């Protein structure tokens, strides 16, 4: 029985990463594939997004390897925890706002599954962007601009979210301000409070 559960988890994890990279490489086709995959959102979060967030947090420890002595290992571990918490909190904040206000942008209210899935894949892209930044030995400001590409991927998801054509601009302002901006604002706030 345990073997069966492990195989299902591995399959779901592979499906999650396949869909995530499909979304990055071809956003319109990625959202279409996500729609057809019909993986339960709880599985996507528990097997895909949460481990990705944990790995993203742990990659901050590479800064201690690249720049020894610049920060203590205790501070780096605290930064790793803050990185995970930042994305974790942003996920639940975004789901709350999407669930509360998505009906304003759509004729047919998207299901909770679609709301969760849309936010899971958007947060995962932002986490992947931070993972890339953490793995590099130098700071590249160009990586910060990848958030614009995440917004483009979100734009390609308007059909997935059943957004009315006349509400696309409003939806995008709403989506960016409830998913992308909170990640940056929370990161900035945590840096002021703790470091």
C-alpha positions as a printed Julia matrix, in Angstrom:
195×3 Matrix{Float64}:
   0.0    0.0     0.0
   2.81   2.42    0.89
   4.5    1.6    -2.41
   1.3    2.52   -4.27
   1.07   5.9    -2.47
   4.72   6.66   -3.25
   4.18   5.85   -6.94
   1.14   8.15   -7.08
   3.12  10.93   -5.37
   6.02  10.51   -7.81
   3.64  10.59  -10.77
   1.95  13.72   -9.44
   5.32  15.39   -8.83
   6.47  14.61  -12.37
   3.17  15.88  -13.74
   3.51  19.08  -11.7
   7.01  19.84  -12.98
   6.11  18.88  -16.54
   3.14  21.27  -16.44
   5.22  24.01  -14.76
   7.91  23.91  -17.44
   5.29  23.63  -20.19
   3.7   26.76  -18.76
   7.03  28.59  -18.82
   7.95  27.49  -22.34
   4.51  27.89  -23.95
   2.03  29.66  -21.63
  -1.12  29.25  -23.74
  -0.5   25.54  -24.34
   0.57  25.14  -20.71
  -2.75  26.41  -19.37
  -4.55  24.14  -21.81
  -2.52  21.14  -20.62
  -3.2   22.07  -16.98
  -6.91  22.16  -17.76
  -6.8   18.66  -19.26
  -4.5   17.17  -16.61
  -7.13  17.57  -13.88
  -4.74  16.86  -11.0
  -6.38  17.72   -7.65
  -5.12  21.06   -6.34
  -4.23  19.6    -2.94
  -1.92  17.1    -4.64
  -0.36  19.87   -6.74
   0.34  21.86   -3.59
   1.52  19.03   -1.33
   3.65  17.14   -3.83
   4.7   20.0    -6.12
   4.53  23.52   -4.75
   5.45  22.98   -1.07
   8.61  20.98   -1.83
   9.57  23.59   -4.44
   9.15  26.33   -1.83
  11.27  24.36    0.64
  14.05  23.84   -1.91
  13.89  27.53   -2.84
  14.37  28.44    0.81
  17.22  25.99    1.23
  19.09  27.38   -1.78
  19.69  30.56    0.23
  22.28  28.51    2.11
  24.37  28.56   -1.08
  25.14  32.2    -0.33
  27.14  30.95    2.64
  29.12  28.76    0.28
  29.64  31.46   -2.37
  30.4   34.26    0.1
  31.79  32.68    3.29
  31.83  35.0     6.24
  29.41  37.55    4.8
  26.57  36.19    6.97
  26.48  33.61    9.71
  24.84  30.27    9.07
  22.19  31.16   11.65
  21.18  34.23    9.65
  21.16  32.19    6.44
  18.88  29.58    8.02
  16.57  32.37    9.2
  16.55  33.78    5.65
  15.69  30.32    4.3
  12.73  30.05    6.67
  11.58  33.57    5.79
  11.8   32.71    2.07
   9.53  29.69    2.53
   7.08  31.57    4.75
   6.91  34.48    2.3
   5.66  32.27   -0.54
   3.49  30.16    1.76
   1.65  33.21    3.12
   1.36  34.77   -0.35
  -0.27  31.6    -1.63
  -3.04  31.72    0.95
  -3.51  35.49    0.64
  -3.82  35.19   -3.15
  -6.27  32.29   -2.92
  -8.4   34.26   -0.46
  -8.6   37.33   -2.71
  -9.12  35.3    -5.88
 -11.9   33.28   -4.28
 -13.57  36.43   -3.03
 -13.34  38.6    -6.16
 -12.94  36.38   -9.24
 -16.69  36.56   -9.95
 -16.23  40.22  -10.94
 -14.15  39.24  -13.96
 -16.03  36.21  -15.2
 -19.54  35.3   -16.34
 -19.24  31.81  -14.97
 -17.4   31.73  -11.67
 -14.31  29.5   -11.96
 -14.18  26.56   -9.62
 -12.12  26.59   -6.44
  -9.88  24.02   -8.11
  -9.05  26.45  -10.94
  -8.43  29.3    -8.51
  -6.04  27.19   -6.43
  -4.33  25.76   -9.5
  -3.85  29.2   -11.08
  -2.28  30.55   -7.89
  -0.19  27.4    -7.3
   1.45  27.62  -10.7
   1.99  31.38  -10.47
   3.59  31.17   -7.02
   5.67  28.22   -8.23
   7.03  30.3   -11.11
   7.99  33.07   -8.7
   9.65  30.5    -6.41
  11.53  29.04   -9.38
  12.72  32.53  -10.25
  14.03  33.0    -6.67
  15.61  29.54   -6.75
  17.55  30.56   -9.86
  18.61  33.81   -8.21
  19.76  31.97   -5.05
  21.81  29.47   -7.05
  23.86  32.14   -8.81
  27.05  33.33   -7.09
  26.45  36.97   -8.13
  23.4   39.19   -7.89
  21.77  39.73  -11.26
  19.05  42.38  -11.3
  17.86  40.96  -14.62
  16.31  38.03  -12.76
  13.98  40.46  -10.99
  12.5   41.34  -14.37
  11.42  37.73  -14.89
   8.35  38.67  -12.83
   7.16  40.48  -15.96
   7.25  37.15  -17.77
   5.25  35.59  -14.93
   2.65  38.32  -15.54
   2.63  37.38  -19.25
   2.03  33.74  -18.28
  -0.83  34.9   -16.07
  -2.23  36.86  -19.02
  -2.24  33.68  -21.1
  -4.31  32.07  -18.34
  -7.36  34.3   -18.81
  -9.16  31.6   -20.82
  -8.34  29.07  -18.12
  -9.91  31.4   -15.55
 -12.89  32.17  -17.86
 -12.25  35.92  -17.77
 -14.56  38.03  -19.94
 -12.74  39.78  -22.83
 -13.79  43.23  -21.6
 -12.37  42.5   -18.13
  -8.89  41.24  -19.08
  -7.09  44.49  -18.13
  -8.88  44.68  -14.78
  -8.18  41.01  -14.13
  -4.48  41.46  -14.84
  -4.21  44.43  -12.48
  -6.02  42.37   -9.85
  -3.91  39.24  -10.47
  -0.57  41.06  -10.37
  -1.54  42.99   -7.24
  -2.76  39.87   -5.39
  -0.11  37.33   -6.42
   3.12  38.98   -7.59
   3.2   42.21   -5.56
   2.53  40.57   -2.17
   5.56  38.3    -2.68
   7.8   41.31   -3.21
   6.18  43.4    -0.46
   6.31  40.57    2.07
   9.95  39.87    1.21
  10.79  43.56    1.62
   8.88  43.72    4.93
  10.58  40.59    6.3
  13.99  42.0     5.34
  13.23  45.21    7.25
  11.88  43.39   10.31
  14.4   40.57   10.63
  17.62  41.5     8.87
